[in-house]
XYZ file of C-alpha atoms in Angstrom:
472
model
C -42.904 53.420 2.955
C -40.810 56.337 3.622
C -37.823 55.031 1.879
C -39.935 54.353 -1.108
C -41.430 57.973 -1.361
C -37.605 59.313 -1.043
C -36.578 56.910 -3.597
C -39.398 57.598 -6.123
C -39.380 61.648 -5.159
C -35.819 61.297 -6.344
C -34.487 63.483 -9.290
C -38.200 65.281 -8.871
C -36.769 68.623 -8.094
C -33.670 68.524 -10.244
C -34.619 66.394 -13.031
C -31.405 64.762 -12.600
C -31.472 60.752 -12.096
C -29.836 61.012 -8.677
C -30.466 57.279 -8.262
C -28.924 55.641 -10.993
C -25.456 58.528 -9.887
C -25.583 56.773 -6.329
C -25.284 53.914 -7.364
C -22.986 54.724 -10.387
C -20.614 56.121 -7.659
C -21.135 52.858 -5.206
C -20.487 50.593 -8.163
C -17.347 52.349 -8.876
C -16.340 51.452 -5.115
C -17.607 48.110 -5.214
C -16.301 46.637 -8.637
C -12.519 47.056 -7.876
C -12.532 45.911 -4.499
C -14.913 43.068 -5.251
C -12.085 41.995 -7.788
C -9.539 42.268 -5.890
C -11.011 39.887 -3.427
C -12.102 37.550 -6.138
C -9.103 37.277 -7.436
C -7.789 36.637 -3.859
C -10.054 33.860 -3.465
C -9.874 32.396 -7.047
C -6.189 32.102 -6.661
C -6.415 30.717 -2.990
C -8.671 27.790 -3.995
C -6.472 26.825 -7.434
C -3.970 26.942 -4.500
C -6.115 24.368 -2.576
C -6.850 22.562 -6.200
C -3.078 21.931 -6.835
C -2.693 20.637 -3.166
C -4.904 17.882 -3.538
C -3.838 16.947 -7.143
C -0.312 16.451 -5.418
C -1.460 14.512 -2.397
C -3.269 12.427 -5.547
C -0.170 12.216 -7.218
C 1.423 10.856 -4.113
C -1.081 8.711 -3.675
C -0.971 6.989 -6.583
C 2.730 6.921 -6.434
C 2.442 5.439 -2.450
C 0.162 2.927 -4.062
C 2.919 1.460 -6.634
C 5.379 1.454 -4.175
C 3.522 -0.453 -1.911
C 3.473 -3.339 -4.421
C 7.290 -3.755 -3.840
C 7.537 -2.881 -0.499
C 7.323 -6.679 0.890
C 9.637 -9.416 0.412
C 6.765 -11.689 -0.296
C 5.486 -9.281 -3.139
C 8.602 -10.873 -4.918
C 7.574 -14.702 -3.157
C 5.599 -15.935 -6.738
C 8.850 -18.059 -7.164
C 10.468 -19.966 -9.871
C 12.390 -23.114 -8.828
C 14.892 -25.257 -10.825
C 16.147 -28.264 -9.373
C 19.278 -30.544 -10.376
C 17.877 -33.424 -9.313
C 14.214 -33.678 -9.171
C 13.787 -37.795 -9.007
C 15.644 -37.137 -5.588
C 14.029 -33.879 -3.646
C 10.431 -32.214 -4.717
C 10.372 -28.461 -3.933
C 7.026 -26.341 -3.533
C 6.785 -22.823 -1.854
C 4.255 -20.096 -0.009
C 4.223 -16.368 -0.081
C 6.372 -16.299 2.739
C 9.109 -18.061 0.829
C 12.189 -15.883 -0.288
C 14.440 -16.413 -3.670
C 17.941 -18.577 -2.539
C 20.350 -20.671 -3.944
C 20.334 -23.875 -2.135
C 23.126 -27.209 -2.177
C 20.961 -30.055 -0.582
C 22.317 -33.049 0.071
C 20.119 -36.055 1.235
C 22.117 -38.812 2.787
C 19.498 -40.631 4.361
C 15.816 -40.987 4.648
C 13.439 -40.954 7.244
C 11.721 -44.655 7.723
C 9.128 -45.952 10.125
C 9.464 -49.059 12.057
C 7.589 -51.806 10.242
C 6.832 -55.127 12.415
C 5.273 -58.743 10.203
C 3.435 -61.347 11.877
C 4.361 -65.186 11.740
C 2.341 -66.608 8.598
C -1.421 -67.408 10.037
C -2.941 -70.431 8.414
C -6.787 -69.375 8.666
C -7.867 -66.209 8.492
C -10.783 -66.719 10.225
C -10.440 -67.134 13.878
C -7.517 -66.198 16.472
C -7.349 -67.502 20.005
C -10.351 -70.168 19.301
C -12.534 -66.922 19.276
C -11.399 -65.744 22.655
C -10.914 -62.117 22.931
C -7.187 -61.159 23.615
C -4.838 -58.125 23.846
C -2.233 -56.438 21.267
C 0.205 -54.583 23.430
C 2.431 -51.361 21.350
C 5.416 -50.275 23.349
C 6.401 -46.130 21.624
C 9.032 -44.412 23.506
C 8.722 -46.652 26.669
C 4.629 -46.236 27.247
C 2.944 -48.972 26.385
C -0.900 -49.323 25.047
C -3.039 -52.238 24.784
C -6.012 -52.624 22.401
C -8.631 -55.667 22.822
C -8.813 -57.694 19.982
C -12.660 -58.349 20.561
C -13.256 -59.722 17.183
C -10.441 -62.424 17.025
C -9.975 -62.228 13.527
C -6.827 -60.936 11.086
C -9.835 -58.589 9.466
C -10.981 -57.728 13.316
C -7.334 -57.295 14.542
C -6.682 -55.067 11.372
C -10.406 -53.497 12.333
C -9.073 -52.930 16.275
C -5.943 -51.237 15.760
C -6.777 -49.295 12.667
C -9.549 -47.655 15.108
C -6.367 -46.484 17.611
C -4.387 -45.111 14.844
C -4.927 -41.500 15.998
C -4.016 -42.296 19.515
C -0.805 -44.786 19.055
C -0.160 -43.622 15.501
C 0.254 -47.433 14.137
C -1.702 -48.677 11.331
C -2.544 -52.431 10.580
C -2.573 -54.500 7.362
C -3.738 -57.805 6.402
C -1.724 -59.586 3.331
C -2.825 -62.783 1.759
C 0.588 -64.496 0.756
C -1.563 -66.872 -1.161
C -2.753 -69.688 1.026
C -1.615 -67.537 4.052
C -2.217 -64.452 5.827
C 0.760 -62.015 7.430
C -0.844 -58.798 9.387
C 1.661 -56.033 8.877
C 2.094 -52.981 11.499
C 3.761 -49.762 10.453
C 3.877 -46.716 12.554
C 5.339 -43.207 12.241
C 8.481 -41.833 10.823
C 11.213 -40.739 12.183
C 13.466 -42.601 15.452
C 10.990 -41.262 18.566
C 8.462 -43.343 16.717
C 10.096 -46.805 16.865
C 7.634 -49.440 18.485
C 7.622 -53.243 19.352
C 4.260 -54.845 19.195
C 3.391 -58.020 21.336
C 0.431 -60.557 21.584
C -1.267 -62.307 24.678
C -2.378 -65.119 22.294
C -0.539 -67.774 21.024
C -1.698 -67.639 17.800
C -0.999 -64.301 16.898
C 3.015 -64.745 17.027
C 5.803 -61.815 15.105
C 9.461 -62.327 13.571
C 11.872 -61.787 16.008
C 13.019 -58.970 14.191
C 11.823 -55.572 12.242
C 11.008 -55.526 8.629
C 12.052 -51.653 9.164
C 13.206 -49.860 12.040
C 12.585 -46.386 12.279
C 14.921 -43.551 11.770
C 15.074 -39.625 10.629
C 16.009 -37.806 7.593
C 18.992 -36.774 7.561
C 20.241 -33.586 5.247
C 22.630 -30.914 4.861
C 21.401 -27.159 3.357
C 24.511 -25.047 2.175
C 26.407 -27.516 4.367
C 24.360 -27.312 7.594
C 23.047 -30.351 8.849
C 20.061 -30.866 9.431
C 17.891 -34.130 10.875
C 13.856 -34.714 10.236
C 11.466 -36.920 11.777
C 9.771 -37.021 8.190
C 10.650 -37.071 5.240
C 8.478 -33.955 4.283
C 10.866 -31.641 5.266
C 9.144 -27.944 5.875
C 10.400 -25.873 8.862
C 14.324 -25.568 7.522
C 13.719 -23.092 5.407
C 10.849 -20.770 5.812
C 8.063 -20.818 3.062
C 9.858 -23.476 1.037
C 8.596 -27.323 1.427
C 11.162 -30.039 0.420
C 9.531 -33.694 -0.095
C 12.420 -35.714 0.236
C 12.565 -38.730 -2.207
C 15.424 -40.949 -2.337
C 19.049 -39.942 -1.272
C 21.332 -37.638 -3.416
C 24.038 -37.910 -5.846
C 26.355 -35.571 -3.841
C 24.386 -32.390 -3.537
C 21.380 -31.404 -5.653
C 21.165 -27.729 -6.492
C 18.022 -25.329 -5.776
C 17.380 -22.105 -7.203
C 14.359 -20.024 -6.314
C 13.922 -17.137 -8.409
C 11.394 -14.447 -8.351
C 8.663 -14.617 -11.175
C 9.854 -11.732 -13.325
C 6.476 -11.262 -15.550
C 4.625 -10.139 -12.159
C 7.772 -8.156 -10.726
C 8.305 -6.530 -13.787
C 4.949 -5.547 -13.916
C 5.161 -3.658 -10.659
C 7.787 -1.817 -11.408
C 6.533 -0.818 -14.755
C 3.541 0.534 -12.826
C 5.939 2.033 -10.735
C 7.469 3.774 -13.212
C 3.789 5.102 -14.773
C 3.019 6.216 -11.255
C 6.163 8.247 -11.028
C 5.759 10.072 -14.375
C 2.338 11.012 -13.882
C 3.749 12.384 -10.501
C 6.191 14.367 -12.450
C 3.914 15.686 -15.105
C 1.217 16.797 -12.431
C 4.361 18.777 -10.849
C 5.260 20.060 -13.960
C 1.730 21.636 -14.236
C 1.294 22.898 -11.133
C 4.651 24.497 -11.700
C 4.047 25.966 -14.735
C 2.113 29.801 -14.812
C 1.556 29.139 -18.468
C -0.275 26.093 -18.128
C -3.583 25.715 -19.725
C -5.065 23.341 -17.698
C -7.937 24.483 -15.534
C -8.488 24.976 -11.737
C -5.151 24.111 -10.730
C -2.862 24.780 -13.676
C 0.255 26.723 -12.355
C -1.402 26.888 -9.443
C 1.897 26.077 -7.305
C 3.860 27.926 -9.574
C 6.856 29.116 -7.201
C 5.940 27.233 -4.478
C 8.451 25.909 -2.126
C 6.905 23.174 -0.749
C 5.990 21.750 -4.153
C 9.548 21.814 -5.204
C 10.812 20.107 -1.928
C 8.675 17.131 -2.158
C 9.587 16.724 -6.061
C 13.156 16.679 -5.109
C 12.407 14.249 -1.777
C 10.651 11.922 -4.494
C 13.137 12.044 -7.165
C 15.976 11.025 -3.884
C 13.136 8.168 -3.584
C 14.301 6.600 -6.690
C 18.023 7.718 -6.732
C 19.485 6.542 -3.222
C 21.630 3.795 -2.090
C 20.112 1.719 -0.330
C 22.769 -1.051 0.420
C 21.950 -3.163 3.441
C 24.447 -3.688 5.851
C 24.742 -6.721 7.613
C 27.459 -5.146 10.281
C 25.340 -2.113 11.097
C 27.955 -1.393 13.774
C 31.375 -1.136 10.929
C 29.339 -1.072 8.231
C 31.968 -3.406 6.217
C 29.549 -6.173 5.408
C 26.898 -5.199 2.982
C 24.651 -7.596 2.404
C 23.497 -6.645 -1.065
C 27.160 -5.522 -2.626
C 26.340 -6.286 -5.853
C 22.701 -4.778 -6.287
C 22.082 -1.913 -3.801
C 20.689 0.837 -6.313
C 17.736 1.241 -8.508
C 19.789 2.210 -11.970
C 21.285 -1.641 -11.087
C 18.093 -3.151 -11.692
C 17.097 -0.498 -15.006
C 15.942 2.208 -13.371
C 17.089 5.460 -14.781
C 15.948 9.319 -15.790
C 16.502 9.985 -19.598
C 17.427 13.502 -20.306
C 13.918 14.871 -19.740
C 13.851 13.797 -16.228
C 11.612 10.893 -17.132
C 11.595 7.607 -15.459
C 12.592 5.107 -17.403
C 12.758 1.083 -17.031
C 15.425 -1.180 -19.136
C 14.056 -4.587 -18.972
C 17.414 -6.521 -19.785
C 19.265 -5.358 -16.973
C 16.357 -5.914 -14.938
C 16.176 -9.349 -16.625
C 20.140 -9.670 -16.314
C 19.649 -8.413 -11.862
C 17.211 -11.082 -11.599
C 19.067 -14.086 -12.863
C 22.044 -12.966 -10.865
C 21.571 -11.565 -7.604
C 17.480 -12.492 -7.152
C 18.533 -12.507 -3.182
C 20.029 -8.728 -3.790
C 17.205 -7.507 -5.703
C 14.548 -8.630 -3.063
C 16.772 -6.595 -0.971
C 17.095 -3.697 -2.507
C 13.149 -3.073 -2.652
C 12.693 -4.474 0.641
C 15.173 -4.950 3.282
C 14.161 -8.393 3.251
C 11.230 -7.325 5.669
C 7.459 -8.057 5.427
C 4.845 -5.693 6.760
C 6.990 -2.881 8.337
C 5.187 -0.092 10.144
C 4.833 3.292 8.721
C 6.458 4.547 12.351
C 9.120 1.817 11.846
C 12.616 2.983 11.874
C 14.282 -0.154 10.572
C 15.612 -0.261 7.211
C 12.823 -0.899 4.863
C 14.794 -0.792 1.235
C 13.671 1.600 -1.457
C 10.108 0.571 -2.001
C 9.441 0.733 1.703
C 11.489 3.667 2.830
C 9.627 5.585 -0.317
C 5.737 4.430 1.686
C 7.351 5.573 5.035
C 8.087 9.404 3.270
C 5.148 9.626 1.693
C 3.007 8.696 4.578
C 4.274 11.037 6.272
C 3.938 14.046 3.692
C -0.031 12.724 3.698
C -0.202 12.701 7.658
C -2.847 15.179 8.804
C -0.352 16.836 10.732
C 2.161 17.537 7.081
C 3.358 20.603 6.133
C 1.430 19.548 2.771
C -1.986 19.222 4.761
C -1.253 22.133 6.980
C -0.827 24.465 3.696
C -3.916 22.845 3.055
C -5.963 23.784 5.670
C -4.466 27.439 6.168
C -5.532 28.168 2.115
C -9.060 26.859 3.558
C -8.849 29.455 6.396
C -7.633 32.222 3.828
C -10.701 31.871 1.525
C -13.240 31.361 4.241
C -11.443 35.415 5.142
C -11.970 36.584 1.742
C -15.403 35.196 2.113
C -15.984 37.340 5.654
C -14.470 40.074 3.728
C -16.671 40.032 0.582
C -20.176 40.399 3.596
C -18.379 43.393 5.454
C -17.612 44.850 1.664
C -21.129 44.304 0.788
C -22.472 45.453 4.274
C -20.379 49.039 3.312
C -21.323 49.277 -0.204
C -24.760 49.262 1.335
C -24.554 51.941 4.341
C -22.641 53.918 1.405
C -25.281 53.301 -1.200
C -27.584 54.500 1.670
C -25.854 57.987 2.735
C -25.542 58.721 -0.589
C -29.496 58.330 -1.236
C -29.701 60.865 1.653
C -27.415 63.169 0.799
C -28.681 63.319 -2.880
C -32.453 63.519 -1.268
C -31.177 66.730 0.428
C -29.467 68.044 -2.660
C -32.709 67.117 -4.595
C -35.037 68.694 -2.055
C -32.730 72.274 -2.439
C -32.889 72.087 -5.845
C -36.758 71.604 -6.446
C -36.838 74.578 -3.407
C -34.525 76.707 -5.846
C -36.642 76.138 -8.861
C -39.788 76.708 -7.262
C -38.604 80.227 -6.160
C -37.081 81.134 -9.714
C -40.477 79.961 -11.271
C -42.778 81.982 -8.758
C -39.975 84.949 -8.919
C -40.441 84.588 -12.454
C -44.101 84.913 -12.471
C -43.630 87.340 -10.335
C -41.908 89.490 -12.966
C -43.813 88.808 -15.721
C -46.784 90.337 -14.082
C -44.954 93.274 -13.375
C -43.802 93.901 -16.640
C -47.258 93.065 -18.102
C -48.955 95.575 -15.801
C -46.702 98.123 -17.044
C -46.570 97.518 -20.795
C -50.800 97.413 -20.562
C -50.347 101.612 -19.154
C-alpha cells in the first residue's frame, strides 16, 4: 500500500512525471545490455543450429557409405559360364565376384545293387518273414521283411531310408520283377546288400559302385562326396552335371545397376554434405537459424577436409602387410579408378563408363577397394576396412558422444544456459535500480512540493502585506 501511495504521490510536488524519468533512465540501462546478451545467445544457438545440421550431414553421408561398406553389399552377382550343360552355378549374399577355371573329371555316383529277376511278384519266402542285411562302411543293419512281398520289401526298406540311407525300387521288366537298391553318393557310402531267403537272390556284381566327385578350381583339386558341390567356395553352389571339356570358365560379377546405384547415392550424400558446409561457412548466407553460423570455425573446416581425404585416399590392400610388395588390388586401389572425381567446383562427381569399364575388369579389385574384402567390421576395428568402411569408422567417431563435434555441442548449450542466468541477474538489477531511483525521485519530489509550498504561503504572505499598505 505504501509503495502505491509513493508511486501515485509521484510528480505531486513538482509536477514533473518522475515515474515515466525512472524508468526512462532504467530502460536506457537495460536495452543495451539486454542486446548485448541477446545477441550473445542468438549467435550461440545458430552456433548449436549449424552443429547439428553437420552431424545431419554426416549422418546422411555415414548412411551411404554404409551401403558399400560390406563385401556382400556387392554379393547380387552376375555369373557367365562356358559350359553350362556341364556345371550349374547359383550364389548367396555371402558369395564374392571371382574368376573361376573348373574342371570336372569325374562325377560322384552311388553304389547301385539289382536283384536276380523274380518270377511272381506276389510272395517271397512262401510268405515267411525274412531278413535284408546292408553292410555301409563295415556296420551292418538288418531290416525284417515282414510282408514278404517285392511291394513289402520295397515298403520295409524305404521305411529305413533315413537311418541306412538306401532306397528300394521295384521294376516290372515285363513278365518279371527286379527290386533295385541305390544308396548315397560319394565312396564312404558304398554298400553290399544280402538276403536270408532263397528267393530273394542279387547279381554278383554292382550295377554302380560308388565314388566322389572329383574337380579342380584354378587348378586345386578338389574331391566331393556329392555331386552338389557347395563348401569349396564360399557363397557359390556348383551342381555338377556331367564331366568337362578341359576346363569350363566362371565369372561372377557384381550386379552393376544396384552398385551403381549406391554410389550414385553416395555421391548425392556427399554434395549435400558439401553444400550444408558451404552454408554454414558462409556469413552472407541467407538461410535462417544456422546460415553462416560456423563461419570461421575450425572444427567445421577440419572435418570438411577429413571427409574430402574420405573420398581421395589410397586405399590399396596389401597382401604382405609386413614388405608391403604385394598389393592385392594393384590395378584398382583408388576411388577416381572406379569414376569418382571433384570437377572444378569441388563437386563430387561419378563417370559411369569407367565405373562400367572397373567392373568388367577387376570386379575382385573393386569389391576391394570399398571393402577390404571384409563383412561386418566393428566401428572399434582397426583392420583395414577399404574406403567405404574406413569412411563409417571416421565418422562414427566424429558422432561419438565423447567428439570434439558433440563436445562443442554441449559447451554452446552451457554458454546459452549463462546468458540465460545472466539475462535474471540483469533483470534482478534493472529492478533494485528501477527501485532506488523511485526513492530517490520520491525524496526529490517531497523537497520540491516542500519548496513550493513555502514560496506559495511566502507569497501570500506578501501580498497581504502589500495590500495592507496600499489600503492606508
Amino acid at each position: 500500500m505504501a509503495s502505491t501511495n509513493l508511486i501515485s504521490a509521484l510528480g505531486a510536488g513538482s509536477g514533473v512525471d518522475v515515474k515515466a524519468l525512472a524508468e526512462s533512465l532504467v530502460e536506457a540501462e537495460r536495452v543495451p545490455r539486454k542486446e548485448r546478451i541477446d545477441t550473445k545467445i542468438k549467435q550461440t544457438e545458430a552456433k548449436i543450429s549449424g552443429y547439428g545440421a553437420l552431424k545431419f550431414a554426416l549422418s546422411e553421408l555415414q548412411t551411404a557409405f554404409k551401403a558399400l561398406n560390406d563385401a556382400r553389399d556387392f554379393s547380387t552377382l552376375t555369373a557367365t559360364n562356358s559350359q553350362t550343360s556341364a556345371i550349374g552355378i547359383s550364389t548367396d549374399s555371402s558369395a564374392t565376384a571371382g574368376v573361376y577355371n573348373i574342371e570336372v573329371t569325374q562325377l560322384a555316383q552311388a553304389t547301385r545293387w539289382a536283384s536276380n529277376s523274380i518270377a511272381s511278384g506276389t510272395t517271397f519266402n512262401s510268405g515267411s518273414t525274412f531278413n535284408l542285411t546292408f553292410t555301409v562302411g563295415g556296420i551292418s543293419t538288418d531290416i525284417e521283411i515282414s510282408t514278404a512281398t517285392p511291394e513289402g520289401v520295397v515298403t520295409a526298406v524305404n521305411a529305413q531310408t533315413s537311418t541306412t540311407g538306401i532306397s528300394a525300387q521295384l521294376i516290372n521288366t515285363g513278365g518279371a520283377y527286379t527290386l533295385v537298391f541305390t544308396g548315397e553318393e560319394g565312396a564312404d557310402n558304398d554298400f553290399t546288400v544280402s538276403s536270408a531267403s532263397a528267393d530273394l537272390t542279387f547279381q554278383t556284381t554292382a550295377l554302380q559302385s560308388a565314388q566322389d566327385a572329383m574337380l579342380s578350381i584354378n587348378g586345386i583339386d578338389i574331391t566331393s562326396s556329392s555331386n552338389t558341390v557347395d563348401e569349396a567356395l564360399e557363397g557359390i553352389t556348383l551342381s555338377l552335371y556331367t564331366t568337362t571339356s578341359g576346363s569350363a570358365r566362371v565369372s561372377l560379377t557384381p550386379e552393376i545397376s544396384t552398385v551403381k546405384a549406391n554410389i550414385q547415392a553416395l555421391v548425392t550424400a556427399y554434395n549435400n554434405f558439401s553444400e550444408s558446409v558451404k552454408i554454414l561457412n558462409d556469413r552472407s548466407s541467407d538461410v535462417e537459424e544456422f546460415g553462416g553460423a560456423l563461419a570461421g570455425d575450425s572444427l567445421l573446416q577440419s572435418i570438411k577436409s577429413q571427409v574430402r581425404s574420405m573420398i581421395t585416399g589410397d586405399f590399396t590392400l596389401y597382401t604382405d602387410t609386413v614388405n608391403l610388395t604385394d598389393p592385392e588390388n594393384a590395378n584398382i586401389n583408388a576411388a577416381w579408378q572406379v569414376g569418382l572425381s571433384f570437377d572444378r567446383n569441388g563437386k563430387l562427381q561419378l563417370d559411369e563408363t569407367k565405373l562400367n569399364s572397373a567392373f568388367s575388369q577387376y570386379p575382385t579389385e573393386v569389391v576391394t577397394l570399398f571393402t577390404a574384402n571384409t563383412n561386418d567390421l566393428s566401428v572399434y576395428s582397426t583392420d583395414s576396412a577399404g574406403l567405404a568402411g574406413t569412411a563409417v569408422r571416421e565418422i562414427d567417431e566424429m558422432l561419438r558422444s565423447t567428439s570434439l563435434l558433440t563436445e562443442q555441442t554441449t559447451n554452446a548449450t552451457k554458454k546459452v544456459d549463462v546468458y540465460k542466468v545472466d539475462l535474471e541477474k540483469l533483470e534482478e538489477r534493472m529492478t533494485a535500480l528501477l527501485e532506488r531511483y523511485m526513492k530517490q525521485f520520491a525524496l526529490m519530489d517531497s523537497i520540491v512540493g516542500n519548496s513550493n509550498s513555502m514560496r506559495e504561503s511566502m507569497k501570500s504572505s506578501f501580498e497581504g502585506m502589500m495590500a495592507s499598505y496600499t489600503n492606508k
